[in-house]
Tab-separated table of N, CA and C in Angstrom:
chain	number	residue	atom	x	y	z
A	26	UNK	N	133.977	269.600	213.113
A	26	UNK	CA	133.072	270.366	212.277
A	26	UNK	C	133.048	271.831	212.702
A	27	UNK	N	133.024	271.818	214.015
A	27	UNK	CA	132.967	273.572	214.696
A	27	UNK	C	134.031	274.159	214.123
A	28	UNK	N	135.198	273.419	213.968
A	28	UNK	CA	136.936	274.384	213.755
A	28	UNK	C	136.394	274.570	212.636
A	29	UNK	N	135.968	274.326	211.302
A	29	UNK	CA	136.126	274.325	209.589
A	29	UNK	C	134.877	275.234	210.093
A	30	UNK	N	133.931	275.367	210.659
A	30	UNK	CA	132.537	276.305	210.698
A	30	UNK	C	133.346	277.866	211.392
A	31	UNK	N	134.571	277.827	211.728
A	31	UNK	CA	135.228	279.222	212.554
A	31	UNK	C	136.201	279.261	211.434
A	32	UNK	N	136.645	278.419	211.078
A	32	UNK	CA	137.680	278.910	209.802
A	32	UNK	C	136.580	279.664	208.518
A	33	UNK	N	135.189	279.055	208.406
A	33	UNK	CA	135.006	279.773	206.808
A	33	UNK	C	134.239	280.933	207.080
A	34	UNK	N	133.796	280.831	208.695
A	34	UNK	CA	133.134	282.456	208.464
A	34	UNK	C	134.109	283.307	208.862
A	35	UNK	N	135.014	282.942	209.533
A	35	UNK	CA	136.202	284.275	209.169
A	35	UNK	C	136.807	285.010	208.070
A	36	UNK	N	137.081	283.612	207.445
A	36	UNK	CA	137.234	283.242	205.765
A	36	UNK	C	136.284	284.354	205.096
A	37	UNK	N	134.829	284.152	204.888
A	37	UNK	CA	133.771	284.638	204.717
A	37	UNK	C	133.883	286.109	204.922
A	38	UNK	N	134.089	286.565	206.212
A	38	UNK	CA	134.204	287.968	206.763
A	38	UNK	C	134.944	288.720	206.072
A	39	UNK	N	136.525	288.361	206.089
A	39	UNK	CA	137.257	288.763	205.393
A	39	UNK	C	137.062	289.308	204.257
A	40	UNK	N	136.750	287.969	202.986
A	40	UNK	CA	136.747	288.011	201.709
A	40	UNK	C	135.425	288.687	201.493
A	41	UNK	N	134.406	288.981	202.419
A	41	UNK	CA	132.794	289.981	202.457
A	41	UNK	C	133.803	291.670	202.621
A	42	UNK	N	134.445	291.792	203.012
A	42	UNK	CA	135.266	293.194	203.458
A	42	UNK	C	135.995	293.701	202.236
A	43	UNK	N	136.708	292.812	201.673
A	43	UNK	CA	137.655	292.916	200.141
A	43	UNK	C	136.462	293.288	199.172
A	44	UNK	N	135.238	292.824	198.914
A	44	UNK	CA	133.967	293.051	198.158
A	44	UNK	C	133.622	294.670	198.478
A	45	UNK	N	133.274	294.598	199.749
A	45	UNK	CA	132.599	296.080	199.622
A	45	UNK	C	133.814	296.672	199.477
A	46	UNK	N	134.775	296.593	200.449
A	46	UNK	CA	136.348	297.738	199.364
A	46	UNK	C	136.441	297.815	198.088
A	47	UNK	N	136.077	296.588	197.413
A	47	UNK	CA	136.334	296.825	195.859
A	47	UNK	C	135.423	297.596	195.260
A	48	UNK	N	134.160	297.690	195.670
A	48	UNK	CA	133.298	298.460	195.209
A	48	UNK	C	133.783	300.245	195.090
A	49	UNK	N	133.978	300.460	196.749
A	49	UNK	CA	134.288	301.679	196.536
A	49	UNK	C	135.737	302.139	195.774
A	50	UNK	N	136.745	301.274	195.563
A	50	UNK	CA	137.504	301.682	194.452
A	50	UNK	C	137.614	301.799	193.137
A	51	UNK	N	135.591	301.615	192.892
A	51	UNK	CA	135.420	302.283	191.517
A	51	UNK	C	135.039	303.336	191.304
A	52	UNK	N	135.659	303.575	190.283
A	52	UNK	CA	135.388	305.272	189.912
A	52	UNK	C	133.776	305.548	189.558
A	53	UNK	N	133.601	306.959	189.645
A	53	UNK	CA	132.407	307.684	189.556
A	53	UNK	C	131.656	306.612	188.868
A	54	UNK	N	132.345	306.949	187.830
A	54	UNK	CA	131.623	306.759	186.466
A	54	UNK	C	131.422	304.967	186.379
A	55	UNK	N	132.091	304.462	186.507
A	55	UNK	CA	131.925	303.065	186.778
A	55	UNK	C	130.815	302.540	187.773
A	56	UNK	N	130.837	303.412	188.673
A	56	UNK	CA	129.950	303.027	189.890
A	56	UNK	C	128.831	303.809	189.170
A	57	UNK	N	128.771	304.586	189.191
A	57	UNK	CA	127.427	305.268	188.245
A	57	UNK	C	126.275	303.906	187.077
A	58	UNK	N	127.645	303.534	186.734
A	58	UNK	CA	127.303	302.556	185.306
A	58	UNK	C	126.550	301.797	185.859
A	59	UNK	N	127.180	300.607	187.014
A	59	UNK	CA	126.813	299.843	187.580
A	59	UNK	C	125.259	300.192	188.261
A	60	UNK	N	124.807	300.931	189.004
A	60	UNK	CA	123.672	301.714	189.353
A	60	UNK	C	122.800	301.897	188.455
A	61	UNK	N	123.180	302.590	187.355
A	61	UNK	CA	121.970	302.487	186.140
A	61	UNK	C	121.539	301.422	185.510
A	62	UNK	N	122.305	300.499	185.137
A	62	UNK	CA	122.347	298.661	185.060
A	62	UNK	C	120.640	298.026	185.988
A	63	UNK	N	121.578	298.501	187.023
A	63	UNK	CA	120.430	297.607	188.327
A	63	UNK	C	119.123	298.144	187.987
A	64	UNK	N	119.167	299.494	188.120
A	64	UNK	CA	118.376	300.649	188.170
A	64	UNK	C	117.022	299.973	186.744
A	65	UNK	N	117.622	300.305	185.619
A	65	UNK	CA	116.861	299.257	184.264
A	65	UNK	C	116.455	298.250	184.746
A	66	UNK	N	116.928	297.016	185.267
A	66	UNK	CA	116.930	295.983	185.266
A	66	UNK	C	115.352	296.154	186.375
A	67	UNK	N	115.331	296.634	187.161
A	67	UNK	CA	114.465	296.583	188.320
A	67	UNK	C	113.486	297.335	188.101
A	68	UNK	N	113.445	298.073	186.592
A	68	UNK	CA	112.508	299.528	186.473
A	68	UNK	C	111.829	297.814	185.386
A	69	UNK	N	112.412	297.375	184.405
A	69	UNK	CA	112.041	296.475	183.635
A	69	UNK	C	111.070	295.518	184.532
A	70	UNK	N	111.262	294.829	185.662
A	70	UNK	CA	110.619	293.931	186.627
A	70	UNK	C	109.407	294.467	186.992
A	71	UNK	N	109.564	295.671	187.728
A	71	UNK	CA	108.379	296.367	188.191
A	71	UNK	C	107.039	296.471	186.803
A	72	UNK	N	107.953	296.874	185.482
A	72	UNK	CA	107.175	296.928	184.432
A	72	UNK	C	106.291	295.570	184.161
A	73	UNK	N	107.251	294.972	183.995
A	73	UNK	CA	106.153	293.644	183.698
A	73	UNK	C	105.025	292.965	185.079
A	74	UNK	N	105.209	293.143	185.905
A	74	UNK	CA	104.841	292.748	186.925
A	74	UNK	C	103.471	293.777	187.005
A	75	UNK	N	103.351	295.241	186.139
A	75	UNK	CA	102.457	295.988	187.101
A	75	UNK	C	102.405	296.834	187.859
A	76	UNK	N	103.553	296.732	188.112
A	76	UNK	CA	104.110	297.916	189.463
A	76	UNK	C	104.248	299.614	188.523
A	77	UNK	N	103.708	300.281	189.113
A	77	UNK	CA	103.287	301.876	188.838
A	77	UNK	C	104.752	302.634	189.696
A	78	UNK	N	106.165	301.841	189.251
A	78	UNK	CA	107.025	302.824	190.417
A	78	UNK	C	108.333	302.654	189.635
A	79	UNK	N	108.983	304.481	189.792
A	79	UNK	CA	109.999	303.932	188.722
A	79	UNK	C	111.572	303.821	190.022
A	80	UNK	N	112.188	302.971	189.881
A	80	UNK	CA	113.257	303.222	191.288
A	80	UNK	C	114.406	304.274	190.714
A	81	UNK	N	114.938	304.743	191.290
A	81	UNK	CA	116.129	305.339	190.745
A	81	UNK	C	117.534	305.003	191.440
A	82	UNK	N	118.347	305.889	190.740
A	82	UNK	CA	120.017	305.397	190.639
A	82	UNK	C	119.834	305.594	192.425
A	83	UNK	N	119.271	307.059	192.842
A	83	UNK	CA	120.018	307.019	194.260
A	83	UNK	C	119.606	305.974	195.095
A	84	UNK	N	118.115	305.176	194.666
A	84	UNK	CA	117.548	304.245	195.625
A	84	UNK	C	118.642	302.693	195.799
A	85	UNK	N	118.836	302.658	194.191
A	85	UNK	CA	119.612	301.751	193.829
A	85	UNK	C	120.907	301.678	194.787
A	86	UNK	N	121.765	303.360	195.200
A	86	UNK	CA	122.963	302.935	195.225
A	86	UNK	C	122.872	303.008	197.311
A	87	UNK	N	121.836	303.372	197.984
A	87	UNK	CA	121.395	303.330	199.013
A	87	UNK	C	121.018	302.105	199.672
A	88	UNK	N	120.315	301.365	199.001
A	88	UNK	CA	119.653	299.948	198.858
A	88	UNK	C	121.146	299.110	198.926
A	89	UNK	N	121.990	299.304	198.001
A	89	UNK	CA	123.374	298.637	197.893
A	89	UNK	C	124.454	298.525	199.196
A	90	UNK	N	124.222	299.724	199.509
A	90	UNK	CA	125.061	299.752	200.888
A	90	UNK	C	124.366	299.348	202.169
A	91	UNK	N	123.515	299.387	202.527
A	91	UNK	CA	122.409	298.733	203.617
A	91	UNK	C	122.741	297.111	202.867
A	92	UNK	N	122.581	296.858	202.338
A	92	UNK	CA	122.609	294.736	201.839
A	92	UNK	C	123.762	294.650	202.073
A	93	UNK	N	124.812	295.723	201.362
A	93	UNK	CA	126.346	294.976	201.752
A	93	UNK	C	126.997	295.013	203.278
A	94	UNK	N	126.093	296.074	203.427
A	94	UNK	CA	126.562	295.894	205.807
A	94	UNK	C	125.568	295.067	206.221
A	95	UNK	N	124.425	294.432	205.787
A	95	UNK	CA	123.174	293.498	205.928
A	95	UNK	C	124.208	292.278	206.250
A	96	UNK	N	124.525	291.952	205.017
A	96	UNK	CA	125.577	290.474	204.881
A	96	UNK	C	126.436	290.227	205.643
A	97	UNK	N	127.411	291.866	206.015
A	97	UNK	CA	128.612	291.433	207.003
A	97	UNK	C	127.771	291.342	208.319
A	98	UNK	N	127.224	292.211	208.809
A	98	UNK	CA	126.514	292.056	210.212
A	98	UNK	C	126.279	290.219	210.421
A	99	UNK	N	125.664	289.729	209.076
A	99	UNK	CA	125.071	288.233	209.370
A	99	UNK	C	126.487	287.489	209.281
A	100	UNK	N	127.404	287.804	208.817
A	100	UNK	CA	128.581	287.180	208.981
A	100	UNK	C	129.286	287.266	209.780
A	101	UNK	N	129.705	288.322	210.298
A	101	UNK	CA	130.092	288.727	211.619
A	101	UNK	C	129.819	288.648	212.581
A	102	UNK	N	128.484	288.287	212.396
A	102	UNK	CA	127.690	287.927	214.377
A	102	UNK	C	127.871	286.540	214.209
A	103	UNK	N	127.855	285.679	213.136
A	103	UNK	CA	127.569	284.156	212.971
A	103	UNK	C	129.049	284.078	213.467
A	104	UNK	N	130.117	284.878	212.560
A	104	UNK	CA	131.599	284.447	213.064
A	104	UNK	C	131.819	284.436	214.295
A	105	UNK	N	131.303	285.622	214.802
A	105	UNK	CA	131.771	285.699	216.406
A	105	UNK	C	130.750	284.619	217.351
A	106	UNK	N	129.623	284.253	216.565
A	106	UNK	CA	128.935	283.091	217.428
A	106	UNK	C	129.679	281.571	217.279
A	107	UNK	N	130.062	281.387	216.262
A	107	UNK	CA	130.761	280.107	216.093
A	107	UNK	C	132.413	280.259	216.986
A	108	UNK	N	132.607	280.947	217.473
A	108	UNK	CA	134.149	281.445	217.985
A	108	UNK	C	133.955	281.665	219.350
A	109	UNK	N	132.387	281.128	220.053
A	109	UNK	CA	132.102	281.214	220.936
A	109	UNK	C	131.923	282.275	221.951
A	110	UNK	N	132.136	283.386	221.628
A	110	UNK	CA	131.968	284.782	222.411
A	110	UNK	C	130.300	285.100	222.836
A	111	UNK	N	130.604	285.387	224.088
A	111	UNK	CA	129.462	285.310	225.029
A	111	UNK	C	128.606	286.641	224.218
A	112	UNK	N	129.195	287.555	224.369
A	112	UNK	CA	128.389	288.736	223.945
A	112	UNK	C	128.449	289.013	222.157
A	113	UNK	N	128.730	287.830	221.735
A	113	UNK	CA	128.548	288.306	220.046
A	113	UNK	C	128.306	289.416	219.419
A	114	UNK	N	126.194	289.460	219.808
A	114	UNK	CA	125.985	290.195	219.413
A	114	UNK	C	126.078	291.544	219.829
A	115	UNK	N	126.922	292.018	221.060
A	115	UNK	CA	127.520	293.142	221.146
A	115	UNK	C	128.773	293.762	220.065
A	116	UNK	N	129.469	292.617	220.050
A	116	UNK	CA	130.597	292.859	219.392
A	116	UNK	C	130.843	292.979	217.771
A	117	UNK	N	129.445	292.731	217.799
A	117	UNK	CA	129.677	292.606	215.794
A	117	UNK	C	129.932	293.837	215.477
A	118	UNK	N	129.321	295.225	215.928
A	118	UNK	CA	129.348	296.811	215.644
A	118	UNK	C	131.103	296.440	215.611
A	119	UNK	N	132.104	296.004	216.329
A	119	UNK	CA	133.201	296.416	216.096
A	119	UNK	C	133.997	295.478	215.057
A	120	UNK	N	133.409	294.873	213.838
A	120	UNK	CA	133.427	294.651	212.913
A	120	UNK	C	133.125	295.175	212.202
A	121	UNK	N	131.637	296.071	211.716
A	121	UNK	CA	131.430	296.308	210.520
A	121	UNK	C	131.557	297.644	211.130
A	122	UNK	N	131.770	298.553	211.821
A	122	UNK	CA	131.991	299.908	212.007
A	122	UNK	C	133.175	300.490	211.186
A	123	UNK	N	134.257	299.815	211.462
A	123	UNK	CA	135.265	300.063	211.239
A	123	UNK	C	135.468	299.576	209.694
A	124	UNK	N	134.739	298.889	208.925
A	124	UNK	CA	134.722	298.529	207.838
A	124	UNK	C	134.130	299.456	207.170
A	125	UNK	N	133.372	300.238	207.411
A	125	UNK	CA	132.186	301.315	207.269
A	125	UNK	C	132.817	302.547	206.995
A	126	UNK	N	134.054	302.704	208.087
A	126	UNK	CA	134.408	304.054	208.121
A	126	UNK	C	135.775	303.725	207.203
A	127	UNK	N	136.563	302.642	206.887
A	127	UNK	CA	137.065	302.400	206.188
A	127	UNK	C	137.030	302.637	204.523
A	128	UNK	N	135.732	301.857	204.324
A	128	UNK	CA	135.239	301.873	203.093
A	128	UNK	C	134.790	303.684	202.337
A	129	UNK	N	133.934	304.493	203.439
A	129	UNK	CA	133.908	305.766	202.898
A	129	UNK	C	135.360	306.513	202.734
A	130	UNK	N	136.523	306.166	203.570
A	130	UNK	CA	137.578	306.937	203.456
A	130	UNK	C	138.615	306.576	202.203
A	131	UNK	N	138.344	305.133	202.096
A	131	UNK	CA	138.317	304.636	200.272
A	131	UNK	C	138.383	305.689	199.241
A	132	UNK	N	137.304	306.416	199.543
A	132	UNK	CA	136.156	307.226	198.542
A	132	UNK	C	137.250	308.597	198.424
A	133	UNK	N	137.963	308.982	199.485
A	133	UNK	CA	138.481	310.187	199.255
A	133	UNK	C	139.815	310.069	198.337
A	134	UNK	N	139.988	309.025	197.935
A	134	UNK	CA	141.158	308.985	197.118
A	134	UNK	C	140.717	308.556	195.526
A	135	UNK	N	139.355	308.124	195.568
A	135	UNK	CA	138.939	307.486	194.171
A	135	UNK	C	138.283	308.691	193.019
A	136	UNK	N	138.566	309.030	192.160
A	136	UNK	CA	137.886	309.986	191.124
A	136	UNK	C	136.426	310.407	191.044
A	137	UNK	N	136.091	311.491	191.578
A	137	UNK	CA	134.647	311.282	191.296
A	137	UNK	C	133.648	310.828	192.353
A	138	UNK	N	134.269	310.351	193.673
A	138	UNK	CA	133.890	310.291	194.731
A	138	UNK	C	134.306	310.780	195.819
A	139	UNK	N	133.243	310.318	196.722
A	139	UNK	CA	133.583	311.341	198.382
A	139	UNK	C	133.255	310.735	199.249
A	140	UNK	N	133.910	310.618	200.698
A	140	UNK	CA	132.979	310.082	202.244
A	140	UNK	C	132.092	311.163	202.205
A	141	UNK	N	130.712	309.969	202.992
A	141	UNK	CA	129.416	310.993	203.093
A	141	UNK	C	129.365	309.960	204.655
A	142	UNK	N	129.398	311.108	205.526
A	142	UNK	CA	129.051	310.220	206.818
A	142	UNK	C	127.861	309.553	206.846
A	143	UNK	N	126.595	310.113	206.205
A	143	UNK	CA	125.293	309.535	206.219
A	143	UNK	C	125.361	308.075	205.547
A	144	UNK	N	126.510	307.569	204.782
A	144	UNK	CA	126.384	306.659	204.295
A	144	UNK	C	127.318	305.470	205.092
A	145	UNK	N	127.988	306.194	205.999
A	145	UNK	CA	128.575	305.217	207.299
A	145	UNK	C	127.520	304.960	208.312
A	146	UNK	N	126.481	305.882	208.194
A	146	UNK	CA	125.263	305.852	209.287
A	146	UNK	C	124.463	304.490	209.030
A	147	UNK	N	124.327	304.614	207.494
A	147	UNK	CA	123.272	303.526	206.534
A	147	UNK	C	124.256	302.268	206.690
A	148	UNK	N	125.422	302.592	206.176
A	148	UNK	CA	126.318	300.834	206.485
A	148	UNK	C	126.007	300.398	207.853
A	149	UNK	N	125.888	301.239	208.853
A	149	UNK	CA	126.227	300.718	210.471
A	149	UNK	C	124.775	300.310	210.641
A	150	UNK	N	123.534	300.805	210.087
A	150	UNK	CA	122.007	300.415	209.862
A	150	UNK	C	122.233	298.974	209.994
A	151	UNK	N	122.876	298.853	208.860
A	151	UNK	CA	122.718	297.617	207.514
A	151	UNK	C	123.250	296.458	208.413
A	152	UNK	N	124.824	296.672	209.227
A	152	UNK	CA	124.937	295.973	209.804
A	152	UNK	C	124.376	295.354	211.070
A	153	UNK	N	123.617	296.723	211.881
A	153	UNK	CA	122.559	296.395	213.136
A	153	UNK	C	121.926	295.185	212.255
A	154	UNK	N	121.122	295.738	211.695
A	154	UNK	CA	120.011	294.586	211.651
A	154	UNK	C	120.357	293.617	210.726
A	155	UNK	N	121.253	293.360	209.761
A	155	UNK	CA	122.215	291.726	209.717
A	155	UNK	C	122.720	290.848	210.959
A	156	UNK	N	122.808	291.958	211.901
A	156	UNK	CA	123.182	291.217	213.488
A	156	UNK	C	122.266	290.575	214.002
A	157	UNK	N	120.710	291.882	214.039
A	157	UNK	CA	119.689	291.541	214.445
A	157	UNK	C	118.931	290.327	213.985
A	158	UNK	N	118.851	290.232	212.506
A	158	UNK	CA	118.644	289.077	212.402
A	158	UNK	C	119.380	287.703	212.539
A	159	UNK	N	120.329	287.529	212.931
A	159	UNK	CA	121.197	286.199	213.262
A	159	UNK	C	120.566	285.900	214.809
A	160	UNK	N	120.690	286.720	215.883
A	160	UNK	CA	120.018	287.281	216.851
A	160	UNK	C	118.451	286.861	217.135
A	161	UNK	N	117.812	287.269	216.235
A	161	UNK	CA	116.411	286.633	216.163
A	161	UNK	C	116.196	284.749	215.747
A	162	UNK	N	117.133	284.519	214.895
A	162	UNK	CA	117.110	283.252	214.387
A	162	UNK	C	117.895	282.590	215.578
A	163	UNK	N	118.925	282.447	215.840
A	163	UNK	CA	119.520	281.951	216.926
A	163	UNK	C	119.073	281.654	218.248
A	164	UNK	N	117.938	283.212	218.633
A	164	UNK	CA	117.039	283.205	219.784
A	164	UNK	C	115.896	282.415	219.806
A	165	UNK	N	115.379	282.198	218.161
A	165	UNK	CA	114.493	281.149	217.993
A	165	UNK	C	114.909	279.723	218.308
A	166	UNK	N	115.752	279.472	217.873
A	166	UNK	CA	116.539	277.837	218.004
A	166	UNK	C	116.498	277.700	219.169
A	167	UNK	N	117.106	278.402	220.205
A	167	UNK	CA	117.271	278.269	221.415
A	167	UNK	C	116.182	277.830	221.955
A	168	UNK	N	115.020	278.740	221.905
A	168	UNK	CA	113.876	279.156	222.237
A	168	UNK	C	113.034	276.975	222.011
A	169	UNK	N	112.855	277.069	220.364
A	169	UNK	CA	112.632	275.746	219.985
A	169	UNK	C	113.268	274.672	220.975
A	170	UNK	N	114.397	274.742	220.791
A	170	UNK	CA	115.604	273.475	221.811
A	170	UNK	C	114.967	273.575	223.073
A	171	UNK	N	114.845	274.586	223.391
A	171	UNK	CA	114.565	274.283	225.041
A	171	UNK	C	112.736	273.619	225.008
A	172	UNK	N	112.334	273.827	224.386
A	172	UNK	CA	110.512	273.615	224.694
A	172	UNK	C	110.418	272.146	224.228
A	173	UNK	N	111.736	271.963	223.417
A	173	UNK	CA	111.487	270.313	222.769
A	173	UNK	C	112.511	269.638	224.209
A	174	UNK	N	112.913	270.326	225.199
A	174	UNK	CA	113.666	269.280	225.836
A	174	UNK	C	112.673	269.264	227.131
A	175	UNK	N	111.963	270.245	227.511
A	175	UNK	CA	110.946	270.159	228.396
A	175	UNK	C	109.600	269.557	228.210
A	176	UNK	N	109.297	269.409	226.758
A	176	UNK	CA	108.652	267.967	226.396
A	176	UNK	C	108.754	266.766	226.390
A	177	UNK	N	110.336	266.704	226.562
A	177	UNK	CA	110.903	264.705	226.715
A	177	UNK	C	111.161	264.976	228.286
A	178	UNK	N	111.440	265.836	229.078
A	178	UNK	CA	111.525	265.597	230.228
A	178	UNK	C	110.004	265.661	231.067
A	179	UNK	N	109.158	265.766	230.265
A	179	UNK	CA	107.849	265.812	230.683
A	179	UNK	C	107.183	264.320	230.455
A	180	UNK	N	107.652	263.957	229.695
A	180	UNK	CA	107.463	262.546	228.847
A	180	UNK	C	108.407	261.115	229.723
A	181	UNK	N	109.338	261.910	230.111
A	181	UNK	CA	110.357	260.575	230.539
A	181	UNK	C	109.988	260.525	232.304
């Protein structure tokens, strides 16, 4: 079960890396499109719901890149935890960093776009705390496992 759990989050990692690349090989205007889409869609929600707030394209396309280094961080620390590496969560930064600085340099060849280092700053955010949380959940389990085994050894 462990080998097929190291094969699909690599699997996972990978095919999470081809996603955010594909993103940035859309043009302006495409990526623009996509942003105003969400942008409606979430201005519509807030509407019915009550909410007094209108979001906009830049929140939209800010929000987008923090979730998509969110996901790899949680994939990348899970990969490198299932692959058994002591310091995981050290090592995930040298996963999504380089995906980060990858993905903005994308941008210098696509129409209508540009690398903005601030937005390698926000991916490398996105991925801290996708790490952080695998990190917190994992530390919990542990945490749980051990207090339930010092209860049966208290018991036995």
């Amino acid at each position: 079960m462990q080998k097929y759990l190291k094969c699909i989050l690599t699997v996972l990692v990978l095919v999470w890396c081809v996603v955010i690349w594909q993103f940035s090989f859309d043009p302006a205007s495409t990526s623009s499109n996509t942003s105003s889409q969400v942008q409606d869609f979430c201005n519509e929600v807030l509407d019915r719901v009550g909410v007094d707030f209108d979001v906009t394209s830049k929140m939209i396309r800010k929000t987008a890149h923090f979730l998509e280094f969110f996901v790899l961080g949680v994939l990348a620390a899970g990969c490198l935890l299932a692959h058994g590496f002591r310091h995981w969560h050290l090592l995930a930064p040298l996963v999504f960093v380089p995906v980060a600085v990858i993905d903005e340099c994308i941008q210098i060849f696509v129409p209508g776009r540009g690398p903005h280092i601030l937005d390698v700053l926000l991916d490398c955010t996105g991925g801290v705390c996708g790490t952080a949380a695998v990190f917190a959940v994992f530390s919990l389990i542990l945490y749980i496992k051990n207090k339930r085994m010092e209860k049966n050894q208290k018991t036995s």
